[in-house]
Structures are given as structure tokens and as C-alpha cells.
Coordinates of C-alpha atoms in Angstrom, one line a residue:
M5 CA 82.4 110.7 144.6
D6 CA 85.3 112.5 142.8
W7 CA 88.4 111.1 144.8
P8 CA 91.5 111.5 142.9
I9 CA 93.0 108.1 142.0
A10 CA 95.7 108.2 139.9
A11 CA 97.8 105.1 137.7
A12 CA 100.8 104.7 138.7
M13 CA 104.0 104.4 135.7
L14 CA 105.0 101.2 136.6
S15 CA 104.3 98.7 134.0
A16 CA 104.7 101.6 131.7
G17 CA 108.7 100.9 131.8
D18 CA 112.2 102.8 130.9
A19 CA 110.5 105.7 129.1
H20 CA 114.0 108.6 129.7
P21 CA 114.8 110.8 127.7
V22 CA 117.8 109.1 125.6
G23 CA 117.8 111.5 122.3
G24 CA 116.3 114.5 121.3
T25 CA 113.3 115.8 122.7
E26 CA 110.8 114.6 119.8
A27 CA 111.6 111.3 120.7
A28 CA 110.6 111.5 124.3
I29 CA 107.8 113.1 123.2
A30 CA 106.5 110.5 121.0
R31 CA 106.8 108.0 123.6
W32 CA 105.5 110.3 126.5
R33 CA 102.4 110.7 124.6
A34 CA 101.8 106.8 123.5
D35 CA 102.5 106.0 127.4
L36 CA 100.0 108.7 128.9
E37 CA 96.9 107.7 125.8
E38 CA 97.4 104.3 127.0
V39 CA 96.7 105.4 130.3
N40 CA 94.1 107.8 129.5
D41 CA 92.6 104.9 127.3
A42 CA 92.3 102.5 130.7
G43 CA 89.9 105.0 131.8
F44 CA 92.4 107.1 134.0
T45 CA 92.5 111.2 133.9
D46 CA 95.5 111.0 136.7
V47 CA 98.9 109.6 136.8
D48 CA 101.3 109.3 139.3
L49 CA 104.6 109.9 137.5
T50 CA 106.7 107.1 139.0
D51 CA 110.2 107.9 138.2
T52 CA 110.8 104.4 137.2
W53 CA 109.3 105.6 134.2
T54 CA 111.2 108.9 133.5
R55 CA 113.9 110.3 136.6
Y56 CA 112.4 113.4 136.4
G57 CA 115.1 114.8 138.7
D58 CA 117.5 114.0 135.8
L59 CA 115.2 115.9 133.1
D60 CA 116.2 119.4 131.9
R61 CA 113.9 122.6 131.7
E62 CA 112.7 122.0 127.9
H63 CA 111.8 118.4 128.8
V64 CA 109.9 119.1 131.4
A65 CA 107.9 121.8 129.4
A66 CA 107.8 119.2 126.6
L67 CA 106.5 116.3 129.4
R68 CA 103.7 119.0 130.4
A69 CA 102.4 119.9 126.9
C70 CA 102.4 115.4 126.8
L71 CA 99.8 115.5 130.3
D72 CA 97.6 117.9 128.7
E73 CA 97.5 116.5 125.1
A74 CA 96.5 112.9 126.1
G75 CA 93.7 114.6 129.0
M76 CA 95.9 113.2 132.2
R77 CA 96.6 115.2 135.3
A78 CA 99.9 114.5 137.4
A79 CA 98.0 114.3 141.0
S80 CA 101.5 113.0 141.9
L81 CA 105.0 112.1 141.4
S82 CA 106.9 109.2 143.3
A83 CA 110.6 108.9 143.5
I84 CA 111.8 105.4 144.5
R85 CA 115.4 102.7 145.2
R86 CA 117.2 106.0 146.0
S87 CA 117.6 106.1 149.9
V88 CA 119.4 109.1 151.5
I89 CA 121.5 107.6 153.7
D90 CA 123.1 105.1 151.0
E91 CA 126.3 104.8 152.9
R92 CA 127.9 105.6 148.6
H93 CA 125.1 107.5 147.0
G94 CA 122.8 109.3 149.8
A95 CA 124.5 112.8 148.9
E96 CA 123.7 112.2 145.4
H97 CA 120.3 110.8 145.9
L98 CA 119.1 114.1 148.3
A99 CA 120.1 116.6 145.2
Y100 CA 118.4 114.4 143.1
A101 CA 115.3 114.7 145.1
H102 CA 115.5 118.1 145.6
R103 CA 115.6 118.3 141.9
T104 CA 112.3 116.5 142.0
I105 CA 110.8 118.4 143.6
D106 CA 111.1 121.5 141.7
V107 CA 110.3 119.4 138.6
A108 CA 107.2 118.7 141.0
A109 CA 106.3 121.5 141.4
E110 CA 106.9 123.4 138.1
L111 CA 104.2 121.1 136.7
G112 CA 101.7 121.5 139.8
I113 CA 102.0 118.4 141.1
P114 CA 100.5 118.6 145.0
V115 CA 102.3 115.3 146.9
V116 CA 106.3 114.0 146.3
S117 CA 106.6 110.8 147.4
V118 CA 110.2 109.1 148.8
G119 CA 111.3 106.4 150.8
L120 CA 114.8 104.6 152.2
H121 CA 114.5 101.5 150.0
R122 CA 117.6 101.0 148.1
A123 CA 118.4 99.7 144.1
L124 CA 117.0 95.7 144.0
T125 CA 120.0 93.0 144.6
A126 CA 121.3 91.5 141.7
A127 CA 119.9 88.0 144.1
Q128 CA 116.4 90.2 143.7
R129 CA 116.6 90.9 139.7
E130 CA 116.6 86.8 139.2
Q131 CA 113.6 86.4 141.3
L132 CA 110.1 85.9 139.9
W133 CA 108.8 88.2 143.0
F134 CA 111.4 89.9 144.3
W135 CA 110.4 90.4 147.9
T136 CA 111.5 86.5 148.5
V137 CA 114.9 87.3 149.3
D138 CA 116.6 89.8 151.4
G139 CA 117.8 92.6 150.0
H140 CA 119.1 95.7 152.0
R141 CA 118.4 96.5 156.1
D142 CA 118.8 99.3 157.3
P143 CA 120.9 99.8 160.9
F144 CA 118.6 99.4 163.2
G145 CA 119.4 100.7 167.2
D146 CA 122.6 103.0 164.8
D147 CA 121.7 106.3 165.9
D148 CA 124.0 107.8 163.8
A149 CA 122.0 106.1 160.5
W150 CA 118.3 107.2 162.1
A151 CA 119.8 111.1 162.7
L152 CA 121.1 110.9 159.1
A153 CA 117.8 109.8 158.1
V154 CA 115.4 112.8 159.9
A155 CA 118.0 115.5 158.8
R156 CA 117.8 114.8 155.2
L157 CA 114.0 113.9 155.4
R158 CA 113.4 117.0 157.2
E159 CA 115.4 119.0 154.8
L160 CA 113.0 117.6 151.6
G161 CA 110.0 118.3 154.0
R162 CA 110.9 122.2 154.2
H163 CA 111.8 121.9 150.6
A164 CA 108.6 121.0 149.8
G165 CA 106.7 123.8 152.1
E166 CA 108.6 126.0 150.3
V167 CA 107.2 125.4 146.9
G168 CA 103.6 124.4 147.8
L169 CA 104.1 120.6 148.7
V170 CA 103.7 118.2 150.8
L171 CA 105.9 115.1 151.4
S172 CA 105.0 111.0 151.6
L173 CA 107.2 108.7 153.6
E174 CA 106.5 105.2 151.7
L175 CA 106.6 102.7 154.1
Y176 CA 109.0 99.4 152.9
E177 CA 110.2 96.2 153.8
H178 CA 113.1 96.4 156.5
T179 CA 114.1 100.2 156.5
F180 CA 113.3 102.4 159.2
L181 CA 109.9 102.9 157.5
G182 CA 109.5 99.0 157.6
S183 CA 107.0 98.8 160.7
A184 CA 104.8 100.9 162.3
E185 CA 106.2 101.6 165.3
S186 CA 109.2 103.2 163.1
S187 CA 107.4 104.6 160.8
V188 CA 105.4 107.1 163.1
R189 CA 108.5 107.4 165.2
L190 CA 110.3 108.7 161.8
V191 CA 107.4 111.1 161.2
E192 CA 107.4 112.6 164.3
D193 CA 110.8 113.2 164.8
I194 CA 110.7 115.4 161.5
G195 CA 108.3 117.1 163.0
L196 CA 106.8 119.1 160.0
D197 CA 102.8 118.8 159.1
V198 CA 104.1 118.7 155.2
V199 CA 106.1 115.7 155.9
G200 CA 103.6 112.5 156.2
L201 CA 103.4 108.9 155.2
N202 CA 102.5 107.1 152.3
P203 CA 100.8 103.7 154.2
D204 CA 101.8 101.3 151.2
I205 CA 100.7 98.4 153.1
G206 CA 101.4 95.8 150.6
N207 CA 105.5 96.2 150.3
L208 CA 105.2 95.0 154.4
I209 CA 102.5 92.1 154.0
R210 CA 104.4 90.2 150.9
L211 CA 107.4 89.1 152.9
H212 CA 107.3 85.4 153.1
E213 CA 108.1 85.7 157.1
P214 CA 105.9 86.8 159.8
V215 CA 104.5 90.3 159.7
E216 CA 102.4 92.7 161.4
D217 CA 99.1 92.5 161.2
W218 CA 97.6 95.1 158.8
R219 CA 94.9 96.7 160.5
A220 CA 97.8 97.2 163.5
I221 CA 99.8 99.2 160.8
A222 CA 96.9 101.1 159.6
E223 CA 95.5 102.1 162.6
A224 CA 98.8 103.6 163.8
I225 CA 100.0 105.7 160.4
M226 CA 97.0 106.6 159.1
P227 CA 96.7 109.6 161.3
Y228 CA 100.1 110.6 159.8
A229 CA 98.9 109.2 155.6
N230 CA 98.9 112.6 153.1
F231 CA 99.4 109.9 150.0
W232 CA 98.7 106.2 149.6
H233 CA 100.2 103.5 147.1
V234 CA 97.4 100.6 146.9
K235 CA 98.4 97.2 146.1
N236 CA 97.2 93.2 147.5
Y237 CA 98.4 89.9 148.1
T238 CA 96.7 86.7 148.5
R239 CA 98.9 85.4 151.5
D240 CA 99.2 81.8 153.3
E241 CA 100.9 80.9 155.9
D242 CA 102.5 78.1 157.7
V243 CA 103.5 79.6 161.2
A244 CA 104.3 76.1 162.7
R245 CA 106.5 75.2 159.5
G246 CA 107.9 78.2 158.8
F247 CA 105.9 78.4 155.4
F248 CA 104.6 81.6 153.9
S249 CA 103.7 82.9 150.6
T250 CA 102.2 86.0 148.5
V251 CA 101.0 86.5 145.2
P252 CA 100.5 89.7 144.1
T253 CA 96.4 90.3 143.2
S254 CA 93.6 93.0 143.1
L255 CA 92.3 94.9 146.2
E256 CA 89.0 92.9 146.1
L257 CA 90.4 90.2 146.6
G258 CA 93.9 89.9 148.5
V259 CA 94.5 89.9 151.9
I260 CA 94.2 93.6 152.9
D261 CA 90.3 94.2 153.2
Y262 CA 90.7 97.8 151.2
R263 CA 87.0 98.2 152.6
E264 CA 87.9 98.3 156.3
A265 CA 91.2 99.9 155.1
V266 CA 89.3 103.2 154.0
K267 CA 87.3 103.3 156.9
I268 CA 90.8 103.7 159.1
A269 CA 91.8 106.0 156.7
L270 CA 88.8 108.7 157.2
R271 CA 88.0 108.7 160.9
S272 CA 91.8 109.0 161.0
G273 CA 91.2 112.3 158.7
F274 CA 93.3 111.0 155.5
Q275 CA 91.9 112.8 152.1
G276 CA 95.1 112.6 150.2
V277 CA 95.6 111.4 146.8
I278 CA 95.5 107.4 146.2
C279 CA 98.0 105.9 143.3
V280 CA 96.9 102.2 142.2
E281 CA 99.8 100.0 141.6
H282 CA 100.2 96.0 140.5
Y283 CA 102.9 93.9 140.1
G284 CA 102.7 91.9 137.3
G285 CA 101.0 90.4 134.0
D286 CA 98.9 93.3 132.8
G287 CA 99.5 95.5 135.7
L288 CA 97.5 99.1 134.0
S289 CA 94.4 96.7 133.1
V290 CA 94.8 95.7 137.2
S291 CA 94.9 99.0 138.1
A292 CA 92.0 99.7 136.4
T293 CA 90.1 97.1 137.7
N294 CA 91.5 98.4 141.6
R295 CA 90.4 101.8 140.6
D296 CA 86.5 101.2 139.5
Y297 CA 86.3 99.0 143.1
L298 CA 87.6 101.7 145.3
R299 CA 85.1 104.3 143.1
D300 CA 82.1 102.0 142.6
R301 CA 82.7 100.1 146.3
V302 CA 84.5 101.1 148.0
L303 CA 85.5 104.9 148.7
P304 CA 82.2 107.4 151.0
R305 CA 78.8 107.6 148.0
R306 CA 77.3 109.7 150.7
E307 CA 78.3 112.5 153.4
Y308 CA 81.0 111.2 156.1
A309 CA 82.2 112.5 159.4
L310 CA 86.1 113.2 158.7
G311 CA 88.6 112.5 161.6
E312 CA 91.7 114.7 162.1
S313 CA 94.5 113.7 160.1
R314 CA 98.2 114.8 162.0
V315 CA 99.2 116.2 158.8
R316 CA 98.9 118.2 156.2
Q317 CA 96.8 117.0 153.3
T318 CA 96.5 118.0 149.9
H319 CA 93.0 117.2 149.0
V320 CA 89.6 118.2 150.7
T321 CA 86.0 116.6 150.0
E322 CA 82.6 117.4 151.0
V323 CA 82.3 115.7 154.7
T324 CA 80.4 116.7 157.9
R325 CA 82.0 116.4 161.4

């Protein structure tokens, strides 16, 4: 089945233009060709690679040309670590997200993913794995902060809908999108069918603390999923001693059973782009391994019954009901 599986540009580093357009084109083309050589035709334009909301029209046109020349399709765009409720930079991040949505529409990208996670702290940047120390925590119980999140994300959702896109909200630890219950409540309070969830369950189960069962998270949030970052971790825990340890690994070997997770997604009506991610080592090669695992052994190879999603989907396959 030709399900769109996109490679995240996380492992490609920072390629935002700092000089003339020609220098940017050379870097973009080289990076995209490398992704294509790894067997991908779809890419997630992760904004750790390029800050799309800060590109001028000339650079947007140049990026489109690079995608075409490299034989790549931009299937999704992920804008990360720019929370619209940041106490100092929230309004600035909101404006950036609006510009990013416009760039996505210009490039013909069907889905933009945003979140409420913040920039890594100095202590997190010093760690091998940043999630092993606490970062920012959203102010749970603060009704004004919650209302601001609802209002600003609804504003982005309306913009996305006006230009023909869907908006996806990425699950992330210790934010208003940091638990199944809170994430579902947030998307329901926003109340737009173009706004759904990005069930990046890996962001939650990697914490060195007690976490929700991944199956319970999936069952609760998949009816609202419209895009999906997938990655996996080994997890060991000894609750009596307060010991928890996680390390990135491939989808096949981690604690999340993606064979079961895909079944949950399909019976919940999910038909969105899947974006493969990995932290550490040769992230592109592990992403390619994850793509092959999904396509060859997990995604349906026969007709299947599709459940009914509660949000708008971007990719519809042949199904039986």
C-alpha cells in the first residue's frame, strides 16, 4: 500500500539560509538528495532544518525547485519548540506559525504540525538525552493559560482551514499536550475539525518517571489523530526503587508495539501522513529501517475496515466498511 511515510529532517542539522540563495540551494539539494538516496520520496520539512516562516518568497521558490530536482515531495511540515503560550515570545511564535502555514500552502503541503514545547534548557542541552532532565512545564490549573492556548491554536486552525490545510498538535511531555486526557480536552475545546492531534507517543513514554501506558494513550487520542510522528524507545523500570531508563531504538524493537498501534489507528479512522523520526546515531538510516518495517510488515496489505475519525484527514486509501 502506498501510504505516505515521510523522513523527518531532524538529523540533517541547521540548513537555514545565512548567505545568498545559491548557497542555500546547494545545501538544500544535497540534503534532500541524501534523503532520496535512502529510499524516501516523501519528506517532513522539520523546521530545525530550515525556519520556513522566516523565508522570503525567493527562498520559498528555490526550496520548491530543490524538492522537485531531488525527486522529493513535501508531505508535511513540523514547526517545533515555538509555543504560542510562551510568556515572553508567545505572540512572536504565533506570528511565525501563521507565516509557516502560508509557506506550507504555497508548497502544497497538506498538514502542518505545531506544539506547545519550548526550546531546550541549558541543562537539557548538556545531556546525552535531553529528556533525562526536566524542561519547561505548562501551568496546569491556570485557566487563563489554558484559554490562551485554545484561542491561539484555534486561530491557527482557522487559518489552516482557510488555505486548505489541516493543523496537527504534537503530544509533548509536561505540556497541555502531555497526557491523553489533556490532549483530547484541548482539541475538543478548540472545536475545529481541521485541528487534530499528532500522537507522538514516544515523547511521553521516554520520560525517566512513571508514564501512562502507551496503549491507553493510543486508544484515547487516535480518534483525533490527523498526522503521526513515530519513533520508539527501549524502557526499563523498577518502580519500587524509582528507577526508569529509556534509550532510542527502532520502531520494531521498542516498548511501543507499532503493529498494535497501527491497528488502533485504523479502527479510529486515521488516514494521515506518517513521519519517521529517530534521535542519535545515523538517524536517517534508522528512519529508513522504520519506513521499511511499517511498509513491509505493519501497514495493511489487504483491504481493511476503517473506523470513523473525529477530525478531518488528509490521505484516503481504499477501504471497506
